[in-house]
Tab-separated table of C-alpha atoms in Angstrom:
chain	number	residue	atom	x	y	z
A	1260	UNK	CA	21.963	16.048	35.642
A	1261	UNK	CA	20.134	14.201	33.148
A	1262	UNK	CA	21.195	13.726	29.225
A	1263	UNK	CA	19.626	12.608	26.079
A	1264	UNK	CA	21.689	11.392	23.677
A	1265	UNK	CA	20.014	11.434	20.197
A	1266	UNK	CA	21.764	8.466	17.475
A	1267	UNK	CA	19.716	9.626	14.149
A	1268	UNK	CA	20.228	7.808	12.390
A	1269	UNK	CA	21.834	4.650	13.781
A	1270	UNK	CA	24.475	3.354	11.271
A	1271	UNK	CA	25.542	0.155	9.329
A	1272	UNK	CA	21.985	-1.279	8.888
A	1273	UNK	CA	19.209	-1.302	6.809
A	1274	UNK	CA	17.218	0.971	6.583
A	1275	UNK	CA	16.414	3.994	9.147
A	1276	UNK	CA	15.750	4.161	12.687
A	1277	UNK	CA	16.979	6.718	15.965
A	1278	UNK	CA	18.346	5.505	19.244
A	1279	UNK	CA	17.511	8.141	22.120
A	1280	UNK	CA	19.166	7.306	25.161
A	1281	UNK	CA	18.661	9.529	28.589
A	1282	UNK	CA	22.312	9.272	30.281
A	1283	UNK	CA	23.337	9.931	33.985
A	1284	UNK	CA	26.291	12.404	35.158
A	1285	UNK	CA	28.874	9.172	34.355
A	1286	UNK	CA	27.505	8.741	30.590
A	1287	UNK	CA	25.356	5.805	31.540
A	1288	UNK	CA	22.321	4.776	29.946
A	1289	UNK	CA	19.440	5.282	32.310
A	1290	UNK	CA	16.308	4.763	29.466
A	1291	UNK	CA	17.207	3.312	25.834
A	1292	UNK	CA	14.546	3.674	23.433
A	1293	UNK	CA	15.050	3.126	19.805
A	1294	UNK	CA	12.335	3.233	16.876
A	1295	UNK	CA	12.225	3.333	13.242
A	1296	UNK	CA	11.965	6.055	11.155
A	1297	UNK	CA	11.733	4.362	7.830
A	1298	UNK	CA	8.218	4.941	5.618
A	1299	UNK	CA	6.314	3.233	4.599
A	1300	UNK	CA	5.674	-0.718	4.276
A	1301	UNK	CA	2.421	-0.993	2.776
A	1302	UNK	CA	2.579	-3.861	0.652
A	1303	UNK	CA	0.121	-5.626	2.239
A	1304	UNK	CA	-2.625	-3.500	0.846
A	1305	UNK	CA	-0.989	-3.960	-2.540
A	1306	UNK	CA	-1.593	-7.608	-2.807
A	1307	UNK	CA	-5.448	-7.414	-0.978
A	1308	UNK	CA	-7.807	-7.930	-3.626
A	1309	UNK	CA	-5.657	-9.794	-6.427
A	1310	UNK	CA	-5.057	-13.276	-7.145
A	1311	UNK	CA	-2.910	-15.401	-4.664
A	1312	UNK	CA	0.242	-15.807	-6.700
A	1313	UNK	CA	0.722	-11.821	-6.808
A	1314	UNK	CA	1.442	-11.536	-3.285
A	1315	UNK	CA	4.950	-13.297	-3.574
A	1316	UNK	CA	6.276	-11.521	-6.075
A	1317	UNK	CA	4.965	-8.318	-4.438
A	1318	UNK	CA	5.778	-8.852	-0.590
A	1319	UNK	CA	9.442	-10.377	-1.745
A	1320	UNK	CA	10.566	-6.474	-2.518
A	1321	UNK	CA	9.434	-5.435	1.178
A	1322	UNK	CA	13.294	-5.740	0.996
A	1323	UNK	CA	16.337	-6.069	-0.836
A	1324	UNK	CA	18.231	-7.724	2.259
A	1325	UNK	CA	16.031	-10.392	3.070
A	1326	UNK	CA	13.695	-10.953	-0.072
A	1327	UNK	CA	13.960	-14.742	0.535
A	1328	UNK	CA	12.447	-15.348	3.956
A	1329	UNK	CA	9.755	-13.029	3.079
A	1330	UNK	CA	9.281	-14.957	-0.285
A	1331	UNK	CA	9.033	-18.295	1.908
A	1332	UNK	CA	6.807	-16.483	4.437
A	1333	UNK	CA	4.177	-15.733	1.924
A	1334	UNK	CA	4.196	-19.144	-0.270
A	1335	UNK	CA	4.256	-20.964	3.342
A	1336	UNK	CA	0.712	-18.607	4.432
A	1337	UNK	CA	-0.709	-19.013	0.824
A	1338	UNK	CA	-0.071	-22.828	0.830
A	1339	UNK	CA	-1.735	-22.802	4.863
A	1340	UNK	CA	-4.517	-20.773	3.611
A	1341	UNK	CA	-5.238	-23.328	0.189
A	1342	UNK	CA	-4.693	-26.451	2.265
A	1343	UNK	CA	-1.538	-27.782	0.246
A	1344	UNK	CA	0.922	-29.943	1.459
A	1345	UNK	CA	3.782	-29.477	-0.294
A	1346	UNK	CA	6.089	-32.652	-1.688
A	1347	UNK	CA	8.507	-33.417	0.044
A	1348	UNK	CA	11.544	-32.564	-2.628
A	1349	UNK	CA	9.858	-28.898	-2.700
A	1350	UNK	CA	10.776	-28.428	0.825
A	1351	UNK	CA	13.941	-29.576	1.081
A	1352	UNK	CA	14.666	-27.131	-1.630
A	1353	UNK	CA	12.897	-24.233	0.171
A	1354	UNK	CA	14.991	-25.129	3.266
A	1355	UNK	CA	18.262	-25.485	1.159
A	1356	UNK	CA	17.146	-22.114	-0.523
A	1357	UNK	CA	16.748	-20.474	3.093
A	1358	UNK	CA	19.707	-21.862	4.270
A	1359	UNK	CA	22.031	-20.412	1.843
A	1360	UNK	CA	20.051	-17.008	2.226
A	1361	UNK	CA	21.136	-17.195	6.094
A	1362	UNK	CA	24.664	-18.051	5.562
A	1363	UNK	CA	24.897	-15.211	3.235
A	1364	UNK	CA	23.400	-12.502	5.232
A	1365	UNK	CA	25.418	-12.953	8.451
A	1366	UNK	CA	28.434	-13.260	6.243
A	1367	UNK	CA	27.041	-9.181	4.914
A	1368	UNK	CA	26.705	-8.724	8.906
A	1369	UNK	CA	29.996	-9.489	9.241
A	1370	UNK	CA	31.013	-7.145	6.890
A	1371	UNK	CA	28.956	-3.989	8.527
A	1372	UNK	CA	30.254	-5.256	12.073
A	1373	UNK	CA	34.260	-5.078	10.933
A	1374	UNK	CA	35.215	-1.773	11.581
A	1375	UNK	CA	33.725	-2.447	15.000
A	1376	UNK	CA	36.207	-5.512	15.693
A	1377	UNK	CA	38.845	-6.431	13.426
A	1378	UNK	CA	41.834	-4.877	13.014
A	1379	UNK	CA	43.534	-3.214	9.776
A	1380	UNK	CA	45.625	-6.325	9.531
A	1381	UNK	CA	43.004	-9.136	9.168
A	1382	UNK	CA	40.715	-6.200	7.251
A	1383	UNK	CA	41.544	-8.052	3.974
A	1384	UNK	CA	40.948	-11.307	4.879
A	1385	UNK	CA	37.975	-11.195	6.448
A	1386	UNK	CA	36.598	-9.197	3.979
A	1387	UNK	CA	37.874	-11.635	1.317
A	1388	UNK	CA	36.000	-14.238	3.292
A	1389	UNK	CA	32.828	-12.680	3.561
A	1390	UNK	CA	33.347	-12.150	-0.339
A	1391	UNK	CA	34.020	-15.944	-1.114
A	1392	UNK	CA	31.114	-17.017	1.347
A	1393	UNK	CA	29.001	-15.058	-0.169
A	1394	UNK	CA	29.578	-15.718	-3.677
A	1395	UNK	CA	29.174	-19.501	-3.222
A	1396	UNK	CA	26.040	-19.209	-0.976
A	1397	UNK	CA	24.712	-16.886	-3.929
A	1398	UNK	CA	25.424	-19.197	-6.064
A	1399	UNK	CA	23.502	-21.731	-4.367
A	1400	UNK	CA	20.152	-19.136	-4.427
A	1401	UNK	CA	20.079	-18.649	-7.536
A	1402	UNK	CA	20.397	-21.936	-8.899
A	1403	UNK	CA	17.718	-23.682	-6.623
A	1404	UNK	CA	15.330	-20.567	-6.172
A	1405	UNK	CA	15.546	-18.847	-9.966
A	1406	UNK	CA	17.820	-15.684	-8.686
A	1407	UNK	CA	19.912	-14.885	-6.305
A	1408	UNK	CA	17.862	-11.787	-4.765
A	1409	UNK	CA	14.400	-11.959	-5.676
A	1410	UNK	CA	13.703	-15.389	-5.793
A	1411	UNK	CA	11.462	-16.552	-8.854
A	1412	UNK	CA	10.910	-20.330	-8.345
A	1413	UNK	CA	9.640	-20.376	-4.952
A	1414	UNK	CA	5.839	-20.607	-5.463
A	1415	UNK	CA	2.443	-21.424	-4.093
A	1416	UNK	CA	2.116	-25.177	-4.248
A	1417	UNK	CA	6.057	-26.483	-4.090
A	1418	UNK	CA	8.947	-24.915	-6.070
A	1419	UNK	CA	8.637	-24.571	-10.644
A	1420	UNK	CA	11.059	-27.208	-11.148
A	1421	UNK	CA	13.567	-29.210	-9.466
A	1422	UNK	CA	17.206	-28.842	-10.302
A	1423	UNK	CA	18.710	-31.056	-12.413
A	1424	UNK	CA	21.248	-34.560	-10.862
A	1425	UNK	CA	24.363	-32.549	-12.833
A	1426	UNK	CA	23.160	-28.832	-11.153
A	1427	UNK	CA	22.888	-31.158	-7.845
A	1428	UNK	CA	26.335	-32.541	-7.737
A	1429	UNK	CA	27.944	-29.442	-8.674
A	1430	UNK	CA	26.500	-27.671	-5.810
A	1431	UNK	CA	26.925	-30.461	-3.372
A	1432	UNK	CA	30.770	-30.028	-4.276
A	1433	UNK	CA	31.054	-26.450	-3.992
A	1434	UNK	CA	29.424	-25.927	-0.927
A	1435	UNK	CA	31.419	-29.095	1.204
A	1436	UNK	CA	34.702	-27.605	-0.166
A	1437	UNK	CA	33.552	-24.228	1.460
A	1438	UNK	CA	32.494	-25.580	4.805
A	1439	UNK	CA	36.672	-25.160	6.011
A	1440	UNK	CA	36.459	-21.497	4.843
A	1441	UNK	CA	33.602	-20.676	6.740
A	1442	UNK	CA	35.175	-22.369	9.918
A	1443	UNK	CA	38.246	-20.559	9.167
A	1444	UNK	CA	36.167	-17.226	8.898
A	1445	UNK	CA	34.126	-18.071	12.155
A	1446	UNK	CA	37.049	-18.651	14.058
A	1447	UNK	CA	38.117	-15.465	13.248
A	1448	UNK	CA	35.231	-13.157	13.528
A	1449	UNK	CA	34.398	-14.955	17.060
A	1450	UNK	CA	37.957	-14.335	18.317
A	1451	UNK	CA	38.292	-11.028	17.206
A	1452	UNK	CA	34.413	-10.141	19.275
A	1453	UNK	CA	36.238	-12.288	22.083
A	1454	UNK	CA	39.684	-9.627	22.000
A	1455	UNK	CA	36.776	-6.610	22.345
A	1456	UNK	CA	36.756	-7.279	25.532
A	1457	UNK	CA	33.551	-5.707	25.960
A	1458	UNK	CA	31.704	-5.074	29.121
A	1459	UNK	CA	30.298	-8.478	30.811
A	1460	UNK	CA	26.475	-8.508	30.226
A	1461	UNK	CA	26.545	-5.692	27.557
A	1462	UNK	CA	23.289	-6.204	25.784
A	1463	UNK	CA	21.332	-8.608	28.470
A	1464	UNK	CA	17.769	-7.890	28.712
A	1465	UNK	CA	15.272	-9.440	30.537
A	1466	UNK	CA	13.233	-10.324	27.056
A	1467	UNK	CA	12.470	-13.913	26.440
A	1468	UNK	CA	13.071	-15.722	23.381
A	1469	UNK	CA	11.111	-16.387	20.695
A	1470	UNK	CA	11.659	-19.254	17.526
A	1471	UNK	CA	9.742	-21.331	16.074
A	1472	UNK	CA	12.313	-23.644	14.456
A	1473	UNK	CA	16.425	-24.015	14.909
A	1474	UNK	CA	16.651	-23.413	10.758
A	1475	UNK	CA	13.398	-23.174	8.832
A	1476	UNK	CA	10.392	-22.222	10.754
A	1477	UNK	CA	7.332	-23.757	12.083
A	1478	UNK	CA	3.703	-22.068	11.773
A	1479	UNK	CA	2.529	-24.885	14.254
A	1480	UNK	CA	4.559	-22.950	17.322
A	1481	UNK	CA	3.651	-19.891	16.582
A	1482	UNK	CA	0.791	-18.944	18.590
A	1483	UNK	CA	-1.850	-16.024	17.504
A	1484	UNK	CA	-3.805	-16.010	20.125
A	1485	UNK	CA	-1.038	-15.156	22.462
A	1486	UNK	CA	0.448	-12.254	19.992
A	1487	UNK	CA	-0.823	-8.677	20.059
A	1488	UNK	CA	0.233	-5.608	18.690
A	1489	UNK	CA	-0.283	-2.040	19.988
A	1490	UNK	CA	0.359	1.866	18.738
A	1491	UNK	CA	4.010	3.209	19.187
A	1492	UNK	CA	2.239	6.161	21.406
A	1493	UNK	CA	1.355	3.564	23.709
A	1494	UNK	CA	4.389	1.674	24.176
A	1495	UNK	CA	7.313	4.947	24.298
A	1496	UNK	CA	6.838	7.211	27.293
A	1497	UNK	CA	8.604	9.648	25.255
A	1498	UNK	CA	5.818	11.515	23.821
A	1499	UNK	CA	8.039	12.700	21.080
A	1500	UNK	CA	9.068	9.661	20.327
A	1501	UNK	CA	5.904	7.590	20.197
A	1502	UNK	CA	4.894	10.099	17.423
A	1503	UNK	CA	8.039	9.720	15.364
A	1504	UNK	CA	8.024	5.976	15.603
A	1505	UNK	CA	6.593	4.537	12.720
A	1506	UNK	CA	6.239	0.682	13.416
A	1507	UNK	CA	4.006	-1.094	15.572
A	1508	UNK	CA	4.910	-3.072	18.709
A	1509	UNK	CA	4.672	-6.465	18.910
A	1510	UNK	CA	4.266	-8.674	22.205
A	1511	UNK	CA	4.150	-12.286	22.828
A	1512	UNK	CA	2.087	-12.825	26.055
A	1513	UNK	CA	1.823	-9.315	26.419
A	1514	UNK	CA	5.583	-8.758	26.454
A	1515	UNK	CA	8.320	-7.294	24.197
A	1516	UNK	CA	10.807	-10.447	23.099
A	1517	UNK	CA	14.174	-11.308	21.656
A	1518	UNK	CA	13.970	-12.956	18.372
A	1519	UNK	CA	16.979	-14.048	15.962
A	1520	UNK	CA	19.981	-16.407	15.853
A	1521	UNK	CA	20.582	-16.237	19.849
A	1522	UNK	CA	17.172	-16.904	20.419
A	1523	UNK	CA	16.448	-20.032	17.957
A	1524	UNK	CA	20.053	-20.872	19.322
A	1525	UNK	CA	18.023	-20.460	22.924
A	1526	UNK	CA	15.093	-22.413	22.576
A	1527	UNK	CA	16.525	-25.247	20.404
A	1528	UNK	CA	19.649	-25.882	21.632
A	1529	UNK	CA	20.274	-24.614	25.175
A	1530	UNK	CA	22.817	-21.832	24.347
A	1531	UNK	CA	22.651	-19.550	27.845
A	1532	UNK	CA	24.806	-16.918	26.395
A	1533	UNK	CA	23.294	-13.702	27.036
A	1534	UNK	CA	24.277	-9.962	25.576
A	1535	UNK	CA	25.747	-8.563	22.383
A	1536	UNK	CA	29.159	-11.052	22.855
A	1537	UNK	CA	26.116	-14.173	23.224
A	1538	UNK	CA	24.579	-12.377	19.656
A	1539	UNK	CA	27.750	-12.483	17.926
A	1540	UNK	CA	28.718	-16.176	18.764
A	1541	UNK	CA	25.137	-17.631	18.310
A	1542	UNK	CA	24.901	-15.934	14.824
A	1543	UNK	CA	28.505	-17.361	13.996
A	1544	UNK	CA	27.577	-20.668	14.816
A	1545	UNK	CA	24.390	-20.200	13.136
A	1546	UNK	CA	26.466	-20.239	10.229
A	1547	UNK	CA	27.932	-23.652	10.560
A	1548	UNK	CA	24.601	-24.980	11.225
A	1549	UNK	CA	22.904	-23.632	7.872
A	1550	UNK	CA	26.680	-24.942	5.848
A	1551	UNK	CA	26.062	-28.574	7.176
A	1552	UNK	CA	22.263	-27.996	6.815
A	1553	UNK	CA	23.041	-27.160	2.672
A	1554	UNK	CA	25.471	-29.912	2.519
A	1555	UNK	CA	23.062	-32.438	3.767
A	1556	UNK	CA	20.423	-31.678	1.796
A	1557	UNK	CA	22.083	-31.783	-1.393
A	1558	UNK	CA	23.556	-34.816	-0.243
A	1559	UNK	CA	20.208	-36.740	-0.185
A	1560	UNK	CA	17.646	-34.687	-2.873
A	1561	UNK	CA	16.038	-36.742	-5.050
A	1562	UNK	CA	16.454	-34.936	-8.556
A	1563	UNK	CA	13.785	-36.824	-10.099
A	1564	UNK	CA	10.977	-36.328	-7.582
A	1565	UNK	CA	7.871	-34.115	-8.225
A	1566	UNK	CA	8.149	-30.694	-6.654
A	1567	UNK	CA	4.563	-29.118	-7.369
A	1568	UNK	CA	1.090	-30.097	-5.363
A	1569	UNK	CA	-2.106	-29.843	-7.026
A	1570	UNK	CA	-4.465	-27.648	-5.551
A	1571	UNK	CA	-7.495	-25.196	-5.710
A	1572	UNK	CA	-6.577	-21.511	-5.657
A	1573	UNK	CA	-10.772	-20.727	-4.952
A	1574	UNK	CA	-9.850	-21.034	-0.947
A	1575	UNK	CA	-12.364	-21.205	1.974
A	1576	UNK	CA	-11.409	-18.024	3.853
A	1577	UNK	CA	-8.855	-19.761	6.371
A	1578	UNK	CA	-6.487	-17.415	7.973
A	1579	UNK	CA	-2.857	-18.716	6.619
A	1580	UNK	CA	0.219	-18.375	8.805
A	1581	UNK	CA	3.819	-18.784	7.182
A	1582	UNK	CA	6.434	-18.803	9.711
A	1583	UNK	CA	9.886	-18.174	8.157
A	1584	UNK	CA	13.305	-18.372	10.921
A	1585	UNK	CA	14.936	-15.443	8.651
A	1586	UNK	CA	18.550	-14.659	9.700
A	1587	UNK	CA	17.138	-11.641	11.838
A	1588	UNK	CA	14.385	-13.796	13.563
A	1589	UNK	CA	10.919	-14.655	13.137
A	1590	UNK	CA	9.124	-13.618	10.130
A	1591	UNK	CA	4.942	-14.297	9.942
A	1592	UNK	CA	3.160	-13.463	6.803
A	1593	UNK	CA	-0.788	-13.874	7.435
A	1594	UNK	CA	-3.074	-14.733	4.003
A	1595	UNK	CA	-6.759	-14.945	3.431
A	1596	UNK	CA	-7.915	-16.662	0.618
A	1597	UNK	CA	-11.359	-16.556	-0.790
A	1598	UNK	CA	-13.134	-16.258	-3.838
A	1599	UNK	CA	-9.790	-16.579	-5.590
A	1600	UNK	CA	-8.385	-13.670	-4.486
A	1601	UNK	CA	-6.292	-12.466	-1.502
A	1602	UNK	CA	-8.811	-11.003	1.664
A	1603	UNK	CA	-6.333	-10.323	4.010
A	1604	UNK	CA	-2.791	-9.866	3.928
A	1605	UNK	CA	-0.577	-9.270	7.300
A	1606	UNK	CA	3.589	-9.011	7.618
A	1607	UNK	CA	5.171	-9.496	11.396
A	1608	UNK	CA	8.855	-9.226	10.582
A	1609	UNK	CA	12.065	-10.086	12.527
A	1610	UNK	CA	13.351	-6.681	13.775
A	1611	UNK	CA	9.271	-5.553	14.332
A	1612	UNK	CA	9.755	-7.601	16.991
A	1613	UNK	CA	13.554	-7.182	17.991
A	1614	UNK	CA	12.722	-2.803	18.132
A	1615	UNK	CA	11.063	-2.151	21.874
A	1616	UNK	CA	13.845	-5.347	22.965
A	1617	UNK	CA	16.897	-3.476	21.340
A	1618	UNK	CA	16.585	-0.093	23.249
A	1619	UNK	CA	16.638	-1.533	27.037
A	1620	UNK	CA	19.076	-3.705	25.855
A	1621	UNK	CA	21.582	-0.290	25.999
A	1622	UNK	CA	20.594	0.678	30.101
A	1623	UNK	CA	23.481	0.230	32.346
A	1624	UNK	CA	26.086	0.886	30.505
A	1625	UNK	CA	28.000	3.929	28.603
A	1626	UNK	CA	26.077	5.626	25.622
A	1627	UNK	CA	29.088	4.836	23.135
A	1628	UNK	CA	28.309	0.625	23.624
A	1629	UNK	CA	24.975	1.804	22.496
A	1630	UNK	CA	26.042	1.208	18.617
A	1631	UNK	CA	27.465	-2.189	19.495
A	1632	UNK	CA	24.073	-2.941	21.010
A	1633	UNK	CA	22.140	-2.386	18.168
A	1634	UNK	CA	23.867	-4.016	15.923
A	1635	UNK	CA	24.762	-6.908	17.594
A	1636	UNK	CA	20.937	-7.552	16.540
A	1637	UNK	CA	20.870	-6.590	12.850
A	1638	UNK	CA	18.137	-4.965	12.222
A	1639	UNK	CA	16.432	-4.274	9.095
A	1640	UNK	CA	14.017	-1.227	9.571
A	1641	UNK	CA	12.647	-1.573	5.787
A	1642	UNK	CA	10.356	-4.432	6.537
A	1643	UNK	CA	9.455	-3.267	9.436
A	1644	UNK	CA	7.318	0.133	8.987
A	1645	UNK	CA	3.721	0.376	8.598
A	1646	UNK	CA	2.909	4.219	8.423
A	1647	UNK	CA	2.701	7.050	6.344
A	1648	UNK	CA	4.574	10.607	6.632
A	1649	UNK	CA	1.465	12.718	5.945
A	1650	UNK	CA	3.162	16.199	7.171
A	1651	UNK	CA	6.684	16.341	6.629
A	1652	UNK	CA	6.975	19.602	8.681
A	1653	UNK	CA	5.495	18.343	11.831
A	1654	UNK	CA	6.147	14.772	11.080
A	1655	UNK	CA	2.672	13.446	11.693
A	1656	UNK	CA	2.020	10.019	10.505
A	1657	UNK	CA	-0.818	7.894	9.062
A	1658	UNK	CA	-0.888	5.022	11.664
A	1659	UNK	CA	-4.784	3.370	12.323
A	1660	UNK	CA	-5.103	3.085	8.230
A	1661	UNK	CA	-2.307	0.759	8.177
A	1662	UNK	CA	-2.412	-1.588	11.057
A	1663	UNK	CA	-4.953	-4.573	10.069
A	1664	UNK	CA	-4.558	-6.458	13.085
């Protein structure tokens, strides 16, 4: 006889979301669906109506995980919308800025993901790891970007200032002295996920991938006309559960897709590693990458060169895409810009996309790998909700008012 097993809410994430699995007679997973159940986004309609340089410093607190890929995201829309090409100094310092941010929020992954695999033995050194990653990476933030969580430098046009030749060579020799710590700490979180021994293809869904870039992100290869986005309702066959769901469902050619480090890790380099195990590694190398990534750019930036573009904040009314790789996957801010002020103002964020993917992704095996699923992907439900709670008793949500697209 058929069970559902009801996850509410799923732990050791951000934010709030349910997993509802139907289970056979043996315990397996027969129909996975999980959703969020974390209100309300609406920042968008915030910034619509006000000068251009709000919607940075508004859209940035979508989240206190990944403020800096949704900082990015915006500037990189705003900038698409104005017509401004950036100098070429600015960018390297957004992508050293972005880099950093990566390295330090799979290092915080690590940390949610340790009572899952490592044992009371290594507990205090990986978590002394993750602590000394972290610190440096921080450090690295908030010296190039203004602050280490809400980034105040980033802006429309370039970055405020560039850092000074001293700031540069102090950084450069921080972070190349860390790069054997975090090879030390890969080694160890990938060989603990490795002793698991989990189930072979725990996690593999038929989704395809989806990046736009291997670090940064490209607005170029993301494609709007092949994106659309439809009600919850429509997507869950769970009645019940389309009406609790409060984010929208993304598809890329009319499909749900898999977006994050094993995808980018996909579609730029060839990985074929599939499943939570293929999540784990991919993200862990992902790690490496962004260290050598920081290294190299500090290596070469040129202190002295100009970091700010002129340009006219009056707009024509283009559509602006910024396309940000955040550690989670994809993130696609959308910006109007007319008159001066902001028309239009649209967020598609990494686990938006990663939700109707993350649920199949638990069929065919026992419910109790269904936690390991889900956050093999780390999702962040904060950034990811756009509707209201308008009756708390029955749970009925404001949904057509928020969706602009």
């Amino acid at each position: 006889m058929s069970e559902k097993i009801v996850i509410s809410p799923t732990s050791r994430q951000e934010g709030h979301a349910e997993l509802v699995m139907d289970v056979d007679d043996e315990g397996i997973v027969t129909k996975g669906r999980y959703f969020s159940i974390t209100p309300v986004r609406g920042l968008e309609k915030i910034v619509t109506g006000k000068v251009p340089e709000t919607a940075p410093v508004i859209v940035q607190r979508i989240c206190g995980v990944c403020p800096i890929p949704h900082t990015l995201a915006s500037v990189e829309a705003i900038d698409d919308s104005l017509g401004i090409e950036i100098p070429k100094a600015a960018r390297q310092l957004r992508e050293l800025t972005l880099a950093a941010h990566t390295v330090n929020s799979h290092a915080i992954h690590h940390f949610l993901i340790a009572a899952d695999f490592v044992p009371e033995n290594l507990m205090a050194t990986a978590i002394n790891s993750v602590s000394e990653i972290r610190k440096t990476v921080q450090y690295v933030v908030d010296m190039v970007a203004g602050e280490g969580i809400h980034p105040s430098d980033v802006r429309i046009g370039g970055m405020a200032s560039n850092i000074s030749e001293l700031a540069r060579k102090r950084l450069y020799s921080r972070t190349k002295a860390l790069i054997p710590k975090v090879d030390a700490h890969i080694d160890l979180i990938v060989g603990l996920v490795a002793d698991k021994d989990l189930p072979a293809g725990l996690g593999v869904t038929n989704a395809p991938t989806l990046a736009t870039h291997h670090t940064y992100g490209d607005r170029t290869k993301f494609d709007l006309e092949r994106f659309t986005e439809i009600m919850p309702e429509t997507w869950y066959d769970d009645p019940e559960v389309g009406k609790r769901a409060c984010s929208t469902i993304p598809l890329y050619d009319g499909r749900s897709v898999e977006v994050g480090p094993r995808a980018r890790a996909a579609v730029f380099g060839g990985y074929s590693g599939e499943g939570v195990v293929a999540q784990h590694v991919a993200r862990a190398i992902e790690m490496k990458t962004n260290m050598s990534k920081i290294v190299a750019i500090l290596g070469e930036l040129d202190t002295s060169a100009p970091v700010m573009a002129d340009y006219d904040v009056t707009g024509t009314n283009k559509l602006g895409i910024g396309a940000i790789e955040g550690p989670r996957g994809m993130d696609v801010h959308m910006a109007q810009i007319a008159d001066g002020k902001t028309q239009f103002y649209s967020c598609l964020v990494p686990t938006t996309w990663n939700i109707p993917t993350m649920g199949p992704a638990t069929e065919g095996f026992h419910h109790d790998f269904g936690p390991h699923v889900i956050r093999a992907y780390d999702p962040c439900l904060s950034c990811a909700t756009h509707v209201i709670v308008v009756d708390d008793d029955d749970r009925s949500v404001l949904k057509n008012e928020m969706v602009r697209i």
